[in-house]
C-alpha positions as a LaTeX table, in Angstrom:
\begin{tabular}{lrrr}
\hline
Residue & $x$ (\AA) & $y$ (\AA) & $z$ (\AA) \\
\hline
Met1 & 85.75 & $-122.26$ & $-81.60$ \\
Thr2 & 85.37 & $-118.62$ & $-80.77$ \\
Arg3 & 84.74 & $-115.81$ & $-83.20$ \\
Ile4 & 88.44 & $-115.00$ & $-82.76$ \\
Asp5 & 89.47 & $-118.50$ & $-83.69$ \\
Ala6 & 87.06 & $-118.54$ & $-86.62$ \\
Thr7 & 88.41 & $-115.18$ & $-87.92$ \\
Phe8 & 91.97 & $-116.31$ & $-87.97$ \\
Ala9 & 91.02 & $-119.63$ & $-89.69$ \\
Arg10 & 89.20 & $-117.61$ & $-92.33$ \\
Leu11 & 92.15 & $-115.18$ & $-92.81$ \\
Arg12 & 94.52 & $-118.11$ & $-93.24$ \\
Arg13 & 92.19 & $-119.57$ & $-95.86$ \\
Glu14 & 92.22 & $-116.22$ & $-97.66$ \\
Gly15 & 95.93 & $-115.83$ & $-97.26$ \\
Arg16 & 95.45 & $-112.41$ & $-95.52$ \\
Lys17 & 96.72 & $-110.79$ & $-92.41$ \\
Ala18 & 94.51 & $-109.56$ & $-89.56$ \\
Phe19 & 93.78 & $-105.84$ & $-89.01$ \\
Val20 & 92.84 & $-105.04$ & $-85.42$ \\
Thr21 & 91.66 & $-101.61$ & $-84.09$ \\
Tyr22 & 91.32 & $-100.17$ & $-80.64$ \\
Ile23 & 88.98 & $-97.48$ & $-79.52$ \\
Met24 & 87.89 & $-96.32$ & $-76.07$ \\
Ala25 & 84.21 & $-97.11$ & $-75.21$ \\
Gly26 & 82.26 & $-93.92$ & $-74.75$ \\
Asp27 & 84.78 & $-91.55$ & $-76.43$ \\
Pro28 & 84.03 & $-88.78$ & $-77.21$ \\
Asp29 & 80.53 & $-89.84$ & $-76.10$ \\
Ala30 & 78.50 & $-93.08$ & $-76.08$ \\
Ala31 & 76.57 & $-92.51$ & $-79.30$ \\
Thr32 & 79.56 & $-91.42$ & $-81.39$ \\
Ala33 & 81.72 & $-94.28$ & $-80.08$ \\
Thr34 & 78.96 & $-96.79$ & $-80.82$ \\
Asp35 & 78.50 & $-95.45$ & $-84.36$ \\
Ile36 & 82.26 & $-95.91$ & $-84.93$ \\
Val37 & 82.27 & $-99.41$ & $-83.57$ \\
Arg38 & 79.36 & $-100.36$ & $-85.87$ \\
Gly39 & 81.22 & $-98.90$ & $-88.79$ \\
Leu40 & 84.51 & $-100.67$ & $-88.21$ \\
Pro41 & 83.74 & $-104.04$ & $-89.80$ \\
Gly42 & 82.64 & $-102.21$ & $-93.04$ \\
Ala43 & 86.01 & $-100.25$ & $-92.89$ \\
Gly44 & 87.96 & $-103.61$ & $-93.14$ \\
Val45 & 88.50 & $-104.28$ & $-89.43$ \\
Asp46 & 88.82 & $-107.98$ & $-88.59$ \\
Ile47 & 88.85 & $-107.70$ & $-84.82$ \\
Ile48 & 87.69 & $-104.85$ & $-82.64$ \\
Glu49 & 89.51 & $-104.07$ & $-79.28$ \\
Leu50 & 87.21 & $-101.91$ & $-77.07$ \\
Gly51 & 88.76 & $-100.03$ & $-74.26$ \\
Leu52 & 87.20 & $-100.17$ & $-70.74$ \\
Pro53 & 87.44 & $-96.65$ & $-69.30$ \\
Phe54 & 89.45 & $-96.66$ & $-66.06$ \\
Thr55 & 90.65 & $-93.78$ & $-63.80$ \\
Asp56 & 94.30 & $-95.12$ & $-63.53$ \\
Pro57 & 95.41 & $-96.59$ & $-66.85$ \\
Met58 & 99.04 & $-97.16$ & $-66.00$ \\
Ala59 & 100.07 & $-98.79$ & $-69.30$ \\
Asp60 & 98.59 & $-95.97$ & $-71.50$ \\
Gly61 & 99.99 & $-92.85$ & $-72.84$ \\
Pro62 & 98.46 & $-89.41$ & $-72.83$ \\
Thr63 & 96.28 & $-90.10$ & $-75.89$ \\
Ile64 & 94.42 & $-93.11$ & $-74.44$ \\
Gln65 & 94.47 & $-91.63$ & $-70.86$ \\
Ala66 & 92.63 & $-88.61$ & $-72.19$ \\
Ala67 & 90.14 & $-90.87$ & $-74.10$ \\
Gly68 & 89.32 & $-92.70$ & $-70.94$ \\
Gln69 & 88.88 & $-89.47$ & $-68.97$ \\
Arg70 & 86.52 & $-88.06$ & $-71.70$ \\
Ala71 & 84.49 & $-91.33$ & $-71.56$ \\
Leu72 & 84.28 & $-91.33$ & $-67.74$ \\
Glu73 & 83.30 & $-87.62$ & $-67.65$ \\
Gly74 & 80.53 & $-88.43$ & $-70.16$ \\
Gly75 & 79.14 & $-91.05$ & $-67.94$ \\
Met76 & 80.47 & $-94.23$ & $-69.56$ \\
Thr77 & 80.42 & $-97.29$ & $-67.47$ \\
Leu78 & 81.16 & $-101.02$ & $-67.70$ \\
Glu79 & 77.42 & $-101.55$ & $-68.39$ \\
Gly80 & 77.58 & $-98.91$ & $-71.11$ \\
Thr81 & 80.57 & $-100.58$ & $-72.63$ \\
Leu82 & 78.64 & $-103.86$ & $-72.90$ \\
Asp83 & 75.70 & $-101.95$ & $-74.38$ \\
Thr84 & 78.07 & $-100.83$ & $-77.18$ \\
Val85 & 78.92 & $-104.54$ & $-77.83$ \\
Arg86 & 75.20 & $-105.33$ & $-77.86$ \\
Ala87 & 74.60 & $-102.61$ & $-80.41$ \\
Leu88 & 77.19 & $-104.14$ & $-82.73$ \\
Arg89 & 75.79 & $-107.65$ & $-82.19$ \\
Ser90 & 72.31 & $-106.49$ & $-83.17$ \\
Glu91 & 73.75 & $-106.33$ & $-86.73$ \\
Asp92 & 77.03 & $-108.13$ & $-86.82$ \\
Asp93 & 77.41 & $-111.68$ & $-85.30$ \\
Thr94 & 80.87 & $-112.42$ & $-86.80$ \\
Thr95 & 83.37 & $-109.66$ & $-86.01$ \\
Pro96 & 85.14 & $-110.49$ & $-82.75$ \\
Val97 & 85.14 & $-107.95$ & $-79.84$ \\
Val98 & 87.86 & $-107.88$ & $-77.27$ \\
Leu99 & 87.62 & $-105.89$ & $-74.16$ \\
Met100 & 90.90 & $-104.31$ & $-73.22$ \\
Gly101 & 91.68 & $-102.66$ & $-69.90$ \\
Tyr102 & 92.33 & $-103.17$ & $-66.26$ \\
Tyr103 & 91.09 & $-105.54$ & $-63.58$ \\
Asn104 & 89.63 & $-103.12$ & $-61.07$ \\
Pro105 & 86.29 & $-102.45$ & $-62.81$ \\
Ile106 & 85.75 & $-106.20$ & $-63.36$ \\
Tyr107 & 86.77 & $-107.07$ & $-59.76$ \\
Ser108 & 84.32 & $-104.42$ & $-58.48$ \\
Arg109 & 81.48 & $-105.89$ & $-60.53$ \\
Gly110 & 82.37 & $-109.47$ & $-59.59$ \\
Val111 & 84.07 & $-111.86$ & $-61.84$ \\
Asp112 & 81.30 & $-114.37$ & $-62.32$ \\
Arg113 & 78.66 & $-111.65$ & $-62.96$ \\
Phe114 & 81.05 & $-109.82$ & $-65.38$ \\
Leu115 & 81.84 & $-112.91$ & $-67.38$ \\
Ala116 & 78.18 & $-113.93$ & $-67.65$ \\
Glu117 & 77.23 & $-110.40$ & $-68.82$ \\
Ala118 & 80.13 & $-110.14$ & $-71.25$ \\
Ala119 & 79.36 & $-113.54$ & $-72.82$ \\
Glu120 & 75.71 & $-112.51$ & $-73.05$ \\
Ala121 & 76.58 & $-109.20$ & $-74.69$ \\
Gly122 & 78.79 & $-110.95$ & $-77.25$ \\
Val123 & 82.30 & $-110.27$ & $-75.99$ \\
Asp124 & 84.79 & $-112.78$ & $-77.38$ \\
Gly125 & 88.04 & $-112.04$ & $-75.50$ \\
Leu126 & 89.80 & $-110.05$ & $-72.82$ \\
Ile127 & 93.13 & $-108.23$ & $-72.59$ \\
Ile128 & 93.67 & $-107.24$ & $-68.98$ \\
Val129 & 96.97 & $-105.58$ & $-68.84$ \\
Asp130 & 97.58 & $-105.53$ & $-65.01$ \\
Leu131 & 96.91 & $-109.25$ & $-64.37$ \\
Pro132 & 100.16 & $-111.22$ & $-64.77$ \\
Pro133 & 100.19 & $-114.98$ & $-65.43$ \\
Glu134 & 100.72 & $-115.64$ & $-61.76$ \\
Glu135 & 97.17 & $-114.40$ & $-61.21$ \\
Asp136 & 95.53 & $-116.61$ & $-63.83$ \\
Ala137 & 93.08 & $-118.06$ & $-61.23$ \\
Glu138 & 91.59 & $-114.61$ & $-60.70$ \\
Leu139 & 90.15 & $-114.06$ & $-64.29$ \\
Cys140 & 92.04 & $-115.84$ & $-67.06$ \\
Ile141 & 90.99 & $-119.41$ & $-66.26$ \\
Pro142 & 87.41 & $-118.48$ & $-65.29$ \\
Ala143 & 87.13 & $-116.52$ & $-68.57$ \\
Gln144 & 88.22 & $-119.39$ & $-70.67$ \\
Lys145 & 85.71 & $-121.63$ & $-68.92$ \\
Ala146 & 83.08 & $-119.07$ & $-69.85$ \\
Gly147 & 84.03 & $-119.32$ & $-73.47$ \\
Leu148 & 86.12 & $-116.10$ & $-73.73$ \\
Asn149 & 89.67 & $-115.97$ & $-75.05$ \\
Phe150 & 92.19 & $-114.46$ & $-72.72$ \\
Ile151 & 94.85 & $-112.76$ & $-74.68$ \\
Arg152 & 98.24 & $-111.93$ & $-73.18$ \\
Leu153 & 100.85 & $-109.26$ & $-74.06$ \\
Ala154 & 104.45 & $-110.09$ & $-74.83$ \\
Thr155 & 106.98 & $-107.30$ & $-74.99$ \\
Pro156 & 110.54 & $-106.66$ & $-76.11$ \\
Thr157 & 111.56 & $-107.51$ & $-72.50$ \\
Thr158 & 109.73 & $-110.89$ & $-72.39$ \\
Asp159 & 112.86 & $-113.10$ & $-72.50$ \\
Asp160 & 113.01 & $-116.76$ & $-73.37$ \\
Ala161 & 112.71 & $-117.74$ & $-69.64$ \\
Arg162 & 109.52 & $-115.72$ & $-69.15$ \\
Leu163 & 107.87 & $-116.42$ & $-72.56$ \\
Pro164 & 106.50 & $-119.95$ & $-71.69$ \\
Thr165 & 104.83 & $-118.53$ & $-68.53$ \\
Val166 & 103.21 & $-115.71$ & $-70.63$ \\
Leu167 & 101.95 & $-118.23$ & $-73.18$ \\
Gln168 & 100.75 & $-120.87$ & $-70.72$ \\
Asn169 & 96.99 & $-120.07$ & $-70.58$ \\
Thr170 & 96.97 & $-117.54$ & $-73.42$ \\
Ser171 & 94.35 & $-118.20$ & $-76.20$ \\
Gly172 & 92.94 & $-116.44$ & $-79.25$ \\
Phe173 & 96.20 & $-114.65$ & $-80.12$ \\
Val174 & 99.37 & $-113.11$ & $-78.73$ \\
Tyr175 & 99.61 & $-109.33$ & $-78.70$ \\
Tyr176 & 103.19 & $-108.40$ & $-79.19$ \\
Val177 & 103.96 & $-104.85$ & $-77.93$ \\
Ser178 & 106.58 & $-103.68$ & $-80.47$ \\
Ile179 & 108.13 & $-100.98$ & $-78.34$ \\
Thr180 & 108.94 & $-100.59$ & $-74.69$ \\
Gly181 & 106.88 & $-97.98$ & $-72.88$ \\
Ile182 & 103.39 & $-96.64$ & $-72.97$ \\
Thr183 & 100.85 & $-96.62$ & $-75.74$ \\
Gly184 & 101.24 & $-93.96$ & $-78.38$ \\
Ala185 & 105.04 & $-93.67$ & $-77.94$ \\
Gly186 & 107.60 & $-94.30$ & $-80.63$ \\
Ala187 & 107.18 & $-96.00$ & $-83.90$ \\
Ala188 & 107.27 & $-99.67$ & $-84.67$ \\
Ser189 & 109.99 & $-101.02$ & $-87.04$ \\
Ala190 & 109.32 & $-104.12$ & $-89.12$ \\
Gln191 & 113.08 & $-104.91$ & $-89.13$ \\
Gln192 & 113.19 & $-104.92$ & $-85.29$ \\
Val193 & 109.73 & $-106.65$ & $-84.96$ \\
Ala194 & 110.40 & $-109.60$ & $-87.33$ \\
Pro195 & 112.86 & $-111.61$ & $-85.20$ \\
Gln196 & 110.69 & $-111.15$ & $-82.03$ \\
Val197 & 107.66 & $-112.38$ & $-83.78$ \\
Ala198 & 109.61 & $-115.36$ & $-85.08$ \\
Arg199 & 110.84 & $-116.09$ & $-81.65$ \\
Ile200 & 107.21 & $-116.06$ & $-80.16$ \\
Lys201 & 105.93 & $-118.07$ & $-83.02$ \\
Ser202 & 108.53 & $-120.78$ & $-82.44$ \\
Ala203 & 106.99 & $-121.24$ & $-78.87$ \\
Thr204 & 103.26 & $-121.20$ & $-79.77$ \\
Asp205 & 100.84 & $-122.04$ & $-82.54$ \\
Leu206 & 98.73 & $-119.01$ & $-81.74$ \\
Pro207 & 98.67 & $-115.98$ & $-84.18$ \\
Val208 & 100.95 & $-113.04$ & $-83.20$ \\
Ile209 & 99.53 & $-109.57$ & $-83.69$ \\
Val210 & 101.75 & $-106.57$ & $-83.39$ \\
Gly211 & 100.68 & $-103.25$ & $-81.93$ \\
Phe212 & 102.02 & $-99.88$ & $-80.68$ \\
Gly213 & 103.56 & $-97.18$ & $-82.94$ \\
Ile214 & 101.63 & $-97.85$ & $-86.13$ \\
Lys215 & 100.13 & $-94.81$ & $-87.69$ \\
Thr216 & 100.20 & $-95.07$ & $-91.53$ \\
Pro217 & 98.93 & $-97.54$ & $-94.19$ \\
Glu218 & 102.68 & $-98.20$ & $-94.98$ \\
Ala219 & 103.48 & $-99.03$ & $-91.44$ \\
Ser220 & 100.40 & $-101.14$ & $-91.24$ \\
Gln221 & 101.50 & $-103.09$ & $-94.26$ \\
Asp222 & 105.10 & $-103.42$ & $-93.20$ \\
Ile223 & 104.27 & $-104.76$ & $-89.69$ \\
Ala224 & 101.53 & $-107.07$ & $-90.91$ \\
Ala225 & 104.02 & $-108.59$ & $-93.41$ \\
Val226 & 106.20 & $-109.86$ & $-90.58$ \\
Ala227 & 103.39 & $-110.97$ & $-88.25$ \\
Asp228 & 99.89 & $-112.38$ & $-88.40$ \\
Gly229 & 98.44 & $-108.88$ & $-88.40$ \\
Cys230 & 98.66 & $-105.55$ & $-86.70$ \\
Val231 & 96.81 & $-103.30$ & $-84.22$ \\
Val232 & 96.22 & $-99.59$ & $-84.46$ \\
Gly233 & 94.85 & $-97.73$ & $-81.45$ \\
Ser234 & 96.30 & $-94.29$ & $-80.51$ \\
Ala235 & 96.49 & $-92.92$ & $-84.03$ \\
Ile236 & 92.68 & $-93.58$ & $-84.35$ \\
Val237 & 91.97 & $-92.22$ & $-80.85$ \\
Glu238 & 93.93 & $-89.08$ & $-81.80$ \\
Arg239 & 91.46 & $-88.40$ & $-84.72$ \\
Ile240 & 88.49 & $-88.93$ & $-82.46$ \\
Ala241 & 90.00 & $-86.51$ & $-79.95$ \\
Arg242 & 90.38 & $-83.74$ & $-82.49$ \\
Gly243 & 86.76 & $-84.04$ & $-83.47$ \\
Asp244 & 86.89 & $-85.83$ & $-86.76$ \\
Ser245 & 83.55 & $-86.94$ & $-88.06$ \\
Val246 & 82.60 & $-90.66$ & $-87.84$ \\
Ser247 & 82.94 & $-91.00$ & $-91.66$ \\
Asn248 & 86.40 & $-89.50$ & $-91.58$ \\
Val249 & 87.56 & $-91.69$ & $-88.75$ \\
Leu250 & 86.33 & $-94.73$ & $-90.64$ \\
Ala251 & 87.96 & $-93.52$ & $-93.83$ \\
Tyr252 & 91.30 & $-93.37$ & $-92.02$ \\
Val253 & 90.67 & $-96.87$ & $-90.55$ \\
Lys254 & 89.97 & $-98.22$ & $-94.03$ \\
Ser255 & 93.31 & $-96.96$ & $-95.31$ \\
Leu256 & 95.13 & $-98.70$ & $-92.45$ \\
Ala257 & 93.09 & $-101.90$ & $-93.04$ \\
Asp258 & 93.90 & $-101.77$ & $-96.73$ \\
Gly259 & 97.56 & $-101.51$ & $-95.85$ \\
Ala260 & 97.45 & $-104.49$ & $-93.53$ \\
His261 & 95.45 & $-106.65$ & $-96.04$ \\
Ala262 & 98.00 & $-105.85$ & $-98.77$ \\
Ala263 & 100.82 & $-107.49$ & $-96.71$ \\
\hline
\end{tabular}
């Protein structure tokens, strides 16, 4: 059982929904990003998604693109991202960490080397948005053999014919993208999300977590109420970009977590 599996088991026992956050490693600088990551569990975060900075983030909107650029300009690397995970693990051995990004940096490092280093650092799962199920032999299957969950995205355009392929080797949870388009665009609607979540859950026993377009505690609660939890990313990254202090960022995160946990 991975930390992700254990977390969802605990939340089910407690009758609570999961609150997941995304921030970019190294944004606005390595030290600040690490301080934020270390503070997320205390702010009520159940699972941390940590972005891998990449020069061509095709699925991301301007907010996360800019975060990745700031991180890269500040010298953040894949090794530095793993160091951020190691810093968390030095004081927290229970909160799951999922690396989210693109395949190129992993391919460049070498899949076997990357997986060994990620496992050693304390990474629990991967979301690699540009590797479709048809390429599972590249990373998905090796990752699961190395003890890491491989989490897949489902979208409003993932129809019933495609869904079984998406779910085939997915583990940990399913990340449902509530709106079409790039990160940071639009707003999620619980009324629209609920039937899609039900459709996915009818095809899998995995938890379904909903992300994209969640910016307020009220939205966090509404979306978590119709799923197994919710993800907030761009709204947090926006506050980092405008120079909010670590304590202010974490206070905002706590308000979102409180919303999700009230669902």
